[in-house]
Coordinates of C-alpha atoms and ligand atoms in Angstrom, one line a residue:
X1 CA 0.0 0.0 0.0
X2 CA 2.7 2.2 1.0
X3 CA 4.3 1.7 -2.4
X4 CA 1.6 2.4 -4.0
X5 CA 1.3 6.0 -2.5
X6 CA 5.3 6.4 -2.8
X7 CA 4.8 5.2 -6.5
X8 CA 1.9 7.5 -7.2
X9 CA 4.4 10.8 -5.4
X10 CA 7.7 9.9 -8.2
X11 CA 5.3 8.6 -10.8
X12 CA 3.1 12.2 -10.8
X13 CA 4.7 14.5 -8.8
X14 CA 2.2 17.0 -8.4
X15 CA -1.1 15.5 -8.6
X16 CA -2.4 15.9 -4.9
X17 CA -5.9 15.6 -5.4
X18 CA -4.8 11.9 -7.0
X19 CA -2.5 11.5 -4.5
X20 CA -5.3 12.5 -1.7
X21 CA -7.7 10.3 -3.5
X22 CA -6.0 7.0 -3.5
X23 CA -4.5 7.8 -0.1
X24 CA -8.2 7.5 1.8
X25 CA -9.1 4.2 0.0
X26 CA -5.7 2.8 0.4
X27 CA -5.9 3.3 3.8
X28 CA -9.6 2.2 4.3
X29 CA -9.0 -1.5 2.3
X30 CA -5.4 -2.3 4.3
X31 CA -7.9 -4.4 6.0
X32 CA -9.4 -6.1 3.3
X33 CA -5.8 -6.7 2.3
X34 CA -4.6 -8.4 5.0
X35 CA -7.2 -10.6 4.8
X36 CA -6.9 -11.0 1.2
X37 CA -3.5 -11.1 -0.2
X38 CA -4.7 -12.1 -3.5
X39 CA -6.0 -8.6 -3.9
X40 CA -2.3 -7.7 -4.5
X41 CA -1.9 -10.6 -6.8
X42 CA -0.8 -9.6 -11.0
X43 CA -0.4 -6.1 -9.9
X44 CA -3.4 -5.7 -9.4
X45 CA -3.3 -2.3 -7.3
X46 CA -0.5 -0.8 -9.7
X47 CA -3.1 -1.4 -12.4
X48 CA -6.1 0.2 -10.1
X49 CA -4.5 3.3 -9.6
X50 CA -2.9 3.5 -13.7
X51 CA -5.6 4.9 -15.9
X52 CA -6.6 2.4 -18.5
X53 CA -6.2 5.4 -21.3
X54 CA -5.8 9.2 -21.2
X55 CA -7.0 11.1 -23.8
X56 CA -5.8 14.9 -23.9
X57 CA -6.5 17.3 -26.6
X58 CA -6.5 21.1 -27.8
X59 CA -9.6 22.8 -28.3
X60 CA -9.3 25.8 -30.0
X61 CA -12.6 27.8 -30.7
X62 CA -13.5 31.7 -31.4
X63 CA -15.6 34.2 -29.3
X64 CA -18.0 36.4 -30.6
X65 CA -15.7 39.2 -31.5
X66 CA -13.6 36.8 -33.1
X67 CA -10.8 36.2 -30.8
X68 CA -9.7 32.6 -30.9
X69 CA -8.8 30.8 -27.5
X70 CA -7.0 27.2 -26.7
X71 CA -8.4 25.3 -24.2
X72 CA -7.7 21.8 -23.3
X73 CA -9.4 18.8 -23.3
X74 CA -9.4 15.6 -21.3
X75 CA -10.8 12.4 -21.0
X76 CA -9.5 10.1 -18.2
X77 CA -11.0 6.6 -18.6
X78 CA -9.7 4.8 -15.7
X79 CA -11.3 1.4 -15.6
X80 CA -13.4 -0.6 -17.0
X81 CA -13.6 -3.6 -15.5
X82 CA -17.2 -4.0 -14.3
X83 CA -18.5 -1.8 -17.3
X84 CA -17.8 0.6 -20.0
X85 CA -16.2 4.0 -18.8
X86 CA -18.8 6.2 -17.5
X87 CA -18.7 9.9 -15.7
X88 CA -19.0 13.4 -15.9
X89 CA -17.5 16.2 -17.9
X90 CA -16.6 19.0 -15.7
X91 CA -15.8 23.0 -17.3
X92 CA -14.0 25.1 -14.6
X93 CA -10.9 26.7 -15.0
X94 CA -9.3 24.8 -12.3
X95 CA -9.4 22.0 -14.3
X96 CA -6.0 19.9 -14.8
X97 CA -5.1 16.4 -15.0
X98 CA -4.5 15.5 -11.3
X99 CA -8.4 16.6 -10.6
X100 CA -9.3 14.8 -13.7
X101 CA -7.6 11.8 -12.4
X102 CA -8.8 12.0 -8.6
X103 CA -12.3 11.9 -10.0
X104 CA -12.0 9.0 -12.5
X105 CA -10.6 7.5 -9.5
X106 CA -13.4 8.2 -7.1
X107 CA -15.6 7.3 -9.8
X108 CA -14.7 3.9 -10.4
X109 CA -15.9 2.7 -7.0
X110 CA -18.8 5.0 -6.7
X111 CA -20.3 3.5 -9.9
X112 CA -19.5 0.2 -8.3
X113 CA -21.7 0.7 -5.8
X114 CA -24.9 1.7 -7.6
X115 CA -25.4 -1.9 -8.4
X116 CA -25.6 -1.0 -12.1
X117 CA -22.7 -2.2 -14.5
X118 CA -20.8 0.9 -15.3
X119 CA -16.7 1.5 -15.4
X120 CA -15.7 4.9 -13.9
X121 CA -14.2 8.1 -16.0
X122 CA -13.9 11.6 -15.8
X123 CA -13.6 13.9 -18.3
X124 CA -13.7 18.1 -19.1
X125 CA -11.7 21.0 -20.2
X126 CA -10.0 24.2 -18.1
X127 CA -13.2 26.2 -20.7
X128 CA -15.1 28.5 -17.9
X129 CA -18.5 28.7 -19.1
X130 CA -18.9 31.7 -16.8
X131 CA -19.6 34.9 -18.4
X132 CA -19.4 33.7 -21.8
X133 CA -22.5 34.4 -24.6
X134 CA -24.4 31.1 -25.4
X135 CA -22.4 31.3 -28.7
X136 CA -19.7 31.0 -27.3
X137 CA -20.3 27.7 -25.6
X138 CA -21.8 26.4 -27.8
X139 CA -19.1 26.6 -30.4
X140 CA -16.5 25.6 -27.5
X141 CA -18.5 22.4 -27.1
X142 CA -18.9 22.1 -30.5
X143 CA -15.1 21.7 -31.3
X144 CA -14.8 19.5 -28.0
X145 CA -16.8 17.2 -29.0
X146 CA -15.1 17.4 -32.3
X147 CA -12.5 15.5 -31.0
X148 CA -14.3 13.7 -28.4
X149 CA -16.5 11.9 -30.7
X150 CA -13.7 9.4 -31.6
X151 CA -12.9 7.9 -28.7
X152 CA -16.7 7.6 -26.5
X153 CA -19.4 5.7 -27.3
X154 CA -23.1 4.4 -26.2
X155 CA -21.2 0.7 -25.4
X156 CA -17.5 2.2 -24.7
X157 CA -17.9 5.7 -22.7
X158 CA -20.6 7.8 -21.6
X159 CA -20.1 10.9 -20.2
X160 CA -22.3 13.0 -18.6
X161 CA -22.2 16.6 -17.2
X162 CA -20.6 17.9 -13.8
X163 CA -19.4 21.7 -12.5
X164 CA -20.4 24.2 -15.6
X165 CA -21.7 21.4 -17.8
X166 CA -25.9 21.0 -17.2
X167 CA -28.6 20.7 -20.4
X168 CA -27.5 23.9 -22.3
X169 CA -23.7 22.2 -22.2
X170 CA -25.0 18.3 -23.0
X171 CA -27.3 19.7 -26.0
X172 CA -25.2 21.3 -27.6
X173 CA -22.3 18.4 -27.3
X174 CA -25.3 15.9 -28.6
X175 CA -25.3 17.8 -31.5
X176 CA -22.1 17.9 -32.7
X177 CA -22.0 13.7 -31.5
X178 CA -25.0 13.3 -34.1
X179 CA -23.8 15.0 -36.9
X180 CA -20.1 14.0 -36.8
X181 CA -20.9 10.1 -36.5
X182 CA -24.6 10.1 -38.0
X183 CA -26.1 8.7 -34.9
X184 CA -29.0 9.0 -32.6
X185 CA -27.9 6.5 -29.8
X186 CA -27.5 7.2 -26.0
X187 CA -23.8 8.4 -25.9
X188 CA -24.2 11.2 -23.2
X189 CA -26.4 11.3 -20.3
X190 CA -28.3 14.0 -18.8
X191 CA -30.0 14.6 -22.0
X192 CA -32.7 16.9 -22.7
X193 CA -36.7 15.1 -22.0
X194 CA -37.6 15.3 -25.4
X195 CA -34.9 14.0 -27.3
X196 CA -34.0 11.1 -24.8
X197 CA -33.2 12.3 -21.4
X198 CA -34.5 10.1 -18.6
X199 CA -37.1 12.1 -15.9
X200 CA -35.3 12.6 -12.0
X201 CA -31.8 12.8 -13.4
X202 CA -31.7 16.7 -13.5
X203 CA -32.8 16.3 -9.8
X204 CA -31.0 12.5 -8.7
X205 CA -27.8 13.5 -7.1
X206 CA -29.2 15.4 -5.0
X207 CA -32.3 13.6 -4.3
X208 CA -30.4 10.6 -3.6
X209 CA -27.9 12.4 -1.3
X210 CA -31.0 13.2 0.9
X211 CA -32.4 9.6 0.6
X212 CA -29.0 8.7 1.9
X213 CA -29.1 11.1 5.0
X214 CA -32.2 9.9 5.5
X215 CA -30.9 6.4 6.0
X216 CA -28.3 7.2 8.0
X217 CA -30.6 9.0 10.3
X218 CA -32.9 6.2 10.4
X219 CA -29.9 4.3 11.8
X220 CA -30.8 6.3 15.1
X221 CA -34.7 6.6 14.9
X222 CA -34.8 9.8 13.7
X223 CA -35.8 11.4 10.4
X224 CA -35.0 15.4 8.9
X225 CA -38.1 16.5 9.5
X226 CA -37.1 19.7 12.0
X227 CA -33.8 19.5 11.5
X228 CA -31.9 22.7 10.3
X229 CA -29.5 22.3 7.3
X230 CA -26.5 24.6 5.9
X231 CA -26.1 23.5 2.1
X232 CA -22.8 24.6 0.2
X233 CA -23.3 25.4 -3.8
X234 CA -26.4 26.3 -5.6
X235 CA -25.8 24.1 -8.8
X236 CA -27.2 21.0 -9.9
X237 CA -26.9 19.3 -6.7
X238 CA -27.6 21.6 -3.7
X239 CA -30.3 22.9 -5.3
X240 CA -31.9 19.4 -5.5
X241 CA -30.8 18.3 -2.0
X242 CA -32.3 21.8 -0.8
X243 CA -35.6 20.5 -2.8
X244 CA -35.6 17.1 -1.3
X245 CA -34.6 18.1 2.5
X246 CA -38.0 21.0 2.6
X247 CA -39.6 18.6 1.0
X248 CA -39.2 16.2 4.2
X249 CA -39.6 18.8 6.9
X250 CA -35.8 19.7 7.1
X251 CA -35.2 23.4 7.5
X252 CA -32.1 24.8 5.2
X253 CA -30.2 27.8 6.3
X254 CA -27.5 28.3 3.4
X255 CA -26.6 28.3 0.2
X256 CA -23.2 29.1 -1.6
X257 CA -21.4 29.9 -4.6
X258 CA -17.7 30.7 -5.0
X259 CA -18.1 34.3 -4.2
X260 CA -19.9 34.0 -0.9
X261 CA -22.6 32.9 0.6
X262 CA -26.8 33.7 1.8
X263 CA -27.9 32.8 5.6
X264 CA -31.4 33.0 5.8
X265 CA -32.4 32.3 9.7
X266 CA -36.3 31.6 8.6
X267 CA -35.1 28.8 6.2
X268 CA -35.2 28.9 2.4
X269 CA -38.5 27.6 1.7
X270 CA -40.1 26.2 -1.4
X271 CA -41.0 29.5 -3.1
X272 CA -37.3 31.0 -2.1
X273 CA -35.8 28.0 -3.4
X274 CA -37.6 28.6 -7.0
X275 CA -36.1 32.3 -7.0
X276 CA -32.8 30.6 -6.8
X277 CA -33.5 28.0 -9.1
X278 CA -34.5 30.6 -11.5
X279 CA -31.4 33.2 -10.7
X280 CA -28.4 30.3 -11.5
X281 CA -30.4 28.5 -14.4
X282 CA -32.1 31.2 -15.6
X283 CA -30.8 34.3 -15.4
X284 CA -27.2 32.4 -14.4
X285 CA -26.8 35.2 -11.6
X286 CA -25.0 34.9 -8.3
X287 CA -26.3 34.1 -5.1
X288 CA -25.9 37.3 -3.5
X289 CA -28.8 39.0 -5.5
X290 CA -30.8 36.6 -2.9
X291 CA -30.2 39.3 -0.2
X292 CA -32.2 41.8 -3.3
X293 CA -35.5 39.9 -3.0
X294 CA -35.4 38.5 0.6
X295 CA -33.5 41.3 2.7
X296 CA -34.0 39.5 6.0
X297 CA -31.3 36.9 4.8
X298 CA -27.8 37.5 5.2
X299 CA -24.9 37.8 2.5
X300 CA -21.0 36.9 3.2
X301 CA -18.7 37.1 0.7
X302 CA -16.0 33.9 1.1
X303 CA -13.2 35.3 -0.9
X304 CA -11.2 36.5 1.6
X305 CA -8.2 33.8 2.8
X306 CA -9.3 33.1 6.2
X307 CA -8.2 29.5 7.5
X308 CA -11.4 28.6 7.9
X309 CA -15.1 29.1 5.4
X310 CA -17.9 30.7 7.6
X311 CA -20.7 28.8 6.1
X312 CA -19.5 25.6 7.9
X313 CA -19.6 27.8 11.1
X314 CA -22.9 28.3 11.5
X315 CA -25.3 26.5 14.2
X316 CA -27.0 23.4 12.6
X317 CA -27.8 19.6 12.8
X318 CA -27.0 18.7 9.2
X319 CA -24.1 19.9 6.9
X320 CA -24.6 19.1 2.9
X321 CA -21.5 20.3 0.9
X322 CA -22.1 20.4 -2.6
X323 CA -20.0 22.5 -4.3
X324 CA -16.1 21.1 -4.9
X325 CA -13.8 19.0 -3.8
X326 CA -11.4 20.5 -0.2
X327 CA -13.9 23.2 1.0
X328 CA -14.1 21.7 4.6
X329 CA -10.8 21.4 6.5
X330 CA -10.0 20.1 10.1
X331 CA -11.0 23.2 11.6
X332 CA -14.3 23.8 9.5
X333 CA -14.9 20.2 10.2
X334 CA -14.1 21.1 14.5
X335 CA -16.6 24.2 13.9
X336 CA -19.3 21.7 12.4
X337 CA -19.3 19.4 15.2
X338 CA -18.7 22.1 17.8
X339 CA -21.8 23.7 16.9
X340 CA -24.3 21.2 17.0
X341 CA -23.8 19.1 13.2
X342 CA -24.3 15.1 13.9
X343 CA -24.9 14.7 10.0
X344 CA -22.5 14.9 7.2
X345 CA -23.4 13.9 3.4
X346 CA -21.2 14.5 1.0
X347 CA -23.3 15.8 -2.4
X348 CA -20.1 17.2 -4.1
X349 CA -16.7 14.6 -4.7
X350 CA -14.3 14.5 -1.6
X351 CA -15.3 17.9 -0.3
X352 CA -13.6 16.9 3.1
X353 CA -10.2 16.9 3.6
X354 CA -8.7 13.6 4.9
X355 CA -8.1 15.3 8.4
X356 CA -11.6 16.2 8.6
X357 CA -13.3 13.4 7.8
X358 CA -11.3 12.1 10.8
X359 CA -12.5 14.5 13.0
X360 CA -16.3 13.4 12.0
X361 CA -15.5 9.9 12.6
X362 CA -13.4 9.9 16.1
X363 CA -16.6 12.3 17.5
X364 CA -18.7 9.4 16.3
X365 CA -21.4 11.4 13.7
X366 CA -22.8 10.6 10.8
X367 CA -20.5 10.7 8.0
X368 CA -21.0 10.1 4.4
X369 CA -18.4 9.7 1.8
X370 CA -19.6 11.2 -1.7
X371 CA -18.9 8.1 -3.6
X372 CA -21.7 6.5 -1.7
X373 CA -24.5 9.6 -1.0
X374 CA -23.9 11.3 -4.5
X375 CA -24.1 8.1 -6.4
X376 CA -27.8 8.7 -7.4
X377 CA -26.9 10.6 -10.4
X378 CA -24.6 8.6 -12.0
X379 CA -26.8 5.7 -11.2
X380 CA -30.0 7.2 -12.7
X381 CA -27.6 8.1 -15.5
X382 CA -27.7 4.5 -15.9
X383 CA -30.9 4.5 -16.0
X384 CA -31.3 6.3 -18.7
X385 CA -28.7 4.3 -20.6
X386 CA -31.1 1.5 -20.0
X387 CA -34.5 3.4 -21.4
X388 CA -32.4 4.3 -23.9
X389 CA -31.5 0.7 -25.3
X390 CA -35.1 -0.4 -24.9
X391 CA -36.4 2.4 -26.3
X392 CA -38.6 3.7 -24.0
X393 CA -39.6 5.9 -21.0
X394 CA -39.8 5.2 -17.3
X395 CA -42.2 7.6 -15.4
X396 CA -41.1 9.9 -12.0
X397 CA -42.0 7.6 -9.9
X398 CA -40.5 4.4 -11.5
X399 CA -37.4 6.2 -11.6
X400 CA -37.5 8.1 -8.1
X401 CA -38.5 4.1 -6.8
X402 CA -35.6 2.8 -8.8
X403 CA -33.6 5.6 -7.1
X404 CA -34.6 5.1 -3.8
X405 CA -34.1 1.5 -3.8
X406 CA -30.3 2.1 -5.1
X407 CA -29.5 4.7 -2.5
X408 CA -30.9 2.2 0.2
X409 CA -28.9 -1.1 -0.8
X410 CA -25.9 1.6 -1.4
X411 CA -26.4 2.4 2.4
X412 CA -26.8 -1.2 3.3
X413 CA -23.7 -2.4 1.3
X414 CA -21.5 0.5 3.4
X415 CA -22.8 -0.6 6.7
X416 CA -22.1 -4.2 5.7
X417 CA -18.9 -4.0 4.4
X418 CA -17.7 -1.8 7.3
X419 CA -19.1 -4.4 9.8
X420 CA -17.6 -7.2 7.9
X421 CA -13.9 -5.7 8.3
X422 CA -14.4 -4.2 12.3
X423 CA -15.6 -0.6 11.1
X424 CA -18.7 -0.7 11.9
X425 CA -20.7 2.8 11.5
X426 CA -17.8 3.9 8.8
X427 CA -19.2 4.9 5.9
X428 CA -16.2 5.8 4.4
X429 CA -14.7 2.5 4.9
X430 CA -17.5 0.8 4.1
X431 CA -17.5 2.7 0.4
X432 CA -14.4 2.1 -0.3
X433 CA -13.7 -1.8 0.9
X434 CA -17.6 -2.5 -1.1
X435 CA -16.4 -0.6 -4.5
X436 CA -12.8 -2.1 -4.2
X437 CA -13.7 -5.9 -3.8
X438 CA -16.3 -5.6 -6.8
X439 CA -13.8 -3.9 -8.8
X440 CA -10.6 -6.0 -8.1
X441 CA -12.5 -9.2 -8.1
X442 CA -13.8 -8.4 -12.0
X443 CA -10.3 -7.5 -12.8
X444 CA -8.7 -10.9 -11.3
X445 CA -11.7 -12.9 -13.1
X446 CA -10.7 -11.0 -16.7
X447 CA -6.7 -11.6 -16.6
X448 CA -3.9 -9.2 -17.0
X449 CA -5.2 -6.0 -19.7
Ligands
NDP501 P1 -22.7 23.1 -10.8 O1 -21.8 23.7 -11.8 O2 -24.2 22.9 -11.2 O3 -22.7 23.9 -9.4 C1 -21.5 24.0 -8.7 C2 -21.7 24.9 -7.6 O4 -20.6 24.9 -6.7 C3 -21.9 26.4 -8.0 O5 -22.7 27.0 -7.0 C4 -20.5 26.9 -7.9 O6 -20.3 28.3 -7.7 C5 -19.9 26.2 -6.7 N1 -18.5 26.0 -6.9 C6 -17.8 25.4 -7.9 N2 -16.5 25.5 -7.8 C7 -16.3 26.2 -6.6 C8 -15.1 26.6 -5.9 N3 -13.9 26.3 -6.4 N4 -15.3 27.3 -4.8 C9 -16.5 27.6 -4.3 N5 -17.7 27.2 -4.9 C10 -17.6 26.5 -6.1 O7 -22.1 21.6 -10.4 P2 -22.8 20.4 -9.7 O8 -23.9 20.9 -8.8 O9 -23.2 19.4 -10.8 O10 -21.6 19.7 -9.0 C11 -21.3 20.1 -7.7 C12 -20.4 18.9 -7.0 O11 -21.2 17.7 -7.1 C13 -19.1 18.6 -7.7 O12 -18.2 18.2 -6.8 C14 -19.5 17.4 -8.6 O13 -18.4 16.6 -9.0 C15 -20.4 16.7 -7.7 N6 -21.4 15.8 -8.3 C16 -22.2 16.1 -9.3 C17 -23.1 15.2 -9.9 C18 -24.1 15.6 -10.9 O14 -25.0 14.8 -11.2 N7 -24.1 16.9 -11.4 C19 -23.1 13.8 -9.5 C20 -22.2 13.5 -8.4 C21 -21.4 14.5 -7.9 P3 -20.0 29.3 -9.0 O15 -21.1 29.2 -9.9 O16 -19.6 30.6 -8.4 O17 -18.7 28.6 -9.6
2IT502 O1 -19.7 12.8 -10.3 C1 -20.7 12.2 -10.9 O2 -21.1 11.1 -10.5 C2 -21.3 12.9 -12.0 N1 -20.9 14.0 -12.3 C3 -22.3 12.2 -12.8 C4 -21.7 11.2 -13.7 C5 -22.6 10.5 -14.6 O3 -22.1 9.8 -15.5 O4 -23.8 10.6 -14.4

């Protein structure tokens, strides 16, 4: 294991979210090793943590005064073992290859646990959508998907959207699929409804990371109805684990994007939470314009470089980040608990730092890793892969049911795998050791590739 991590540090010196990510599941399935030493048989760890293919290309495309602009593009398929490559494209200028990789990575054992058959990859472009004309994305996606085309698929890789790629993003990549390779097939998820989009993905990841919350609480007789709630991000998936949580009684105090962030003490209710919805899809404003319409809520800007973010300072019982990967740290994590959290789940990938997620589980709360609570989206992703092949549509409530039931055997497969090796409670171990024996045990059945 140790090698591993020392081999990761000379191999790609420099990728610390890699290095971060491998580093927690390492150290979660050292266990599982012990136990089973033929998990280190043919190399089968080096070839884990080694992306099965890496696909890196320019993307050079014009603005609407004509300037042109190179970006890059990525696709990081990282294994396929269990299924074809499948996971998100991501547009944010912070995007580079050791991100790129820590997501595949995490990826791969999410998609393991949604009980669907689906690979894990990660995919996007340093492009920042923000502020540009709808031209101009589009032709950006236009030429990325250019090149993309030739190496996904609707049986090889199927990506999906992520930060700065929703509908707008996915249609126009669609369209440059279809007319490139003459083909109406299923080769990116998230699609629109009418032109073979699956109903409850726009809202699963967030939906599913409530459903998960709502496990874990059930754990200890008690529900979220009541319970106050500070949300992070007011993309894709806070705004649908905002929906779900006032939906089930839960009271949500906060909501975030990268410039600050709103308190509103009287919670954000249905009819606040369509103002929002409306300002970042709409309109794509920024949250402080909340304070505009409801001037009894609060605005902080988060800019400045204290050691610590406000937003996870505030009194609550339930903490959902959902914006990016490192925004809670050992001491945002000690404010949490200090001030009254007992619930963690994670809608955003590895939003807690390693130290933090430590601090959750030695004071014994409820902690839950994303690869577990945000897997509803990738998993109903799925299940629009498998409307797609048949042809036809599931209602809301076969797919909400479907989602439910995944979330629920994704919670049971964490508490029983974290049982099985003396973790019992630990979510995070129980994520990791579940994806990892599925994964490693489909590689060692299909040989050395
Ligand atoms: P969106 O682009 O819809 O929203 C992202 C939100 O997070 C925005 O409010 C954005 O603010 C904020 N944010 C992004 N980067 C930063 C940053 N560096 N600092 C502070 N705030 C930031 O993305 P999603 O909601 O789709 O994704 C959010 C997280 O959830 C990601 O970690 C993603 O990997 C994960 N996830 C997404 C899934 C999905 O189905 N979409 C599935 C599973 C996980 P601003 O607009 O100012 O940038
Ligand atoms: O991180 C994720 O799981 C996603 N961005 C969704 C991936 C997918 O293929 O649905």
């Amino acid at each position: 294991m140790i090698d591993i991590l020392k081999r990761i540090k000379r191999r790609d010196p420099g990728e610390k979210e890699f290095y971060q990510a491998v580093q927690e599941v390492m150290e979660t399935v050292k266990p599982v090793l012990d136990r089973h030493p033929e998990y280190r048989q043919d190399a089968a760890l080096e070839r884990l943590t080694e992306p099965e293919r890496i696909i890196m290309f320019r993307v050079p495309w014009a603005d609407d005064q004509g300037n042109i602009h190179v970006n890059r593009g990525f696709r990081v398929e990282m294994n396929s073992a269990i299924g074809p490559f499948k996971g998100g494209l991501r547009f944010h200028p912070s995007v580079n290859l050791s991100i790129l990789k820590f997501l595949a990575f995490e990826q791969v054992f999410k998609n393991a646990l949604t009980t669907l058959s689906m690979g894990g990859a990660k995919g996007g472009s340093d492009f920042d959508p923000k502020g540009k004309s709808d031209k101009e994305v589009m032709r950006f996606c236009q030429n990325f998907m250019t090149e993309l085309s030739r190496h996904i698929g609707p049986s090889s890789d199927i990506p999906e959207g992520d930060i700065g790629v929703g509908t707008r993003e996915i249609g126009f990549l669609f369209g440059m699929y279809k007319k490139v390779r003459n083909e109406f097939t299923g080769v990116l998820t998230g699609k629109g409804l009418g032109w073979g989009g699956s109903l409850i993905r726009p809202e699963a990841t967030g939906y599913g990371n409530v459903y998960f919350a709502s496990e874990m609480l059930s754990t200890i007789n008690e529900t979220l109805e009541g319970k106050t709630c500070l949300i992070s991000g007011s993309g894709n998936v806070a705004l649908h684990t905002a929906e779900k949580i006032i939906e089930l009684g839960g009271k949500v105090l906060t909501m975030s994007d990268s410039s600050g962030y709103i308190y509103d003490e009287e919670g954000i209710d249905r009819g606040k939470l369509d103002f929002i919805k409306r300002l970042k899809n709409i309109r794509r404003g920024r949250i402080k314009e909340y304070i505009d319409k409801y001037s009894e809520a609060l605005y902080t800007e988060t800019e400045s470089l204290l050691d610590y973010n406000p937003i996870w300072a505030q009194r609550a019982d339930c903490a959902f980040p959902c914006a990016t990967q490192n925004e809670i740290n050992e001491k945002d994590a000690s404010n949490l608990v200090n001030n009254g959290v007992r619930l963690v789940s994670e809608g955003a990938e590895m939003p807690c730092r390693l130290e933090a997620i430590h601090v959750f589980l030695d004071r014994k709360i409820l902690y839950a890793p994303g690869k577990a609570s945000n897997a509803g989206g990738v998993a109903v992703s799925g299940l629009e892969m498998a409307q797609n092949s048949m042809r036809l549509n599931w209602t809301r409530e076969e797919v909400d049911n479907r989602l439910k039931m995944i979330m629920k055997s994704i919670h049971q497969t964490c508490l029983d795998a974290a049982a099985e090796f003396g973790e019992s409670g630990n979510y995070m171990a129980g994520a990791n050791i579940a994806g990892f024996v599925k994964v490693v045990n489909a590689m060692l059945d299909q040989g050395i590739v």
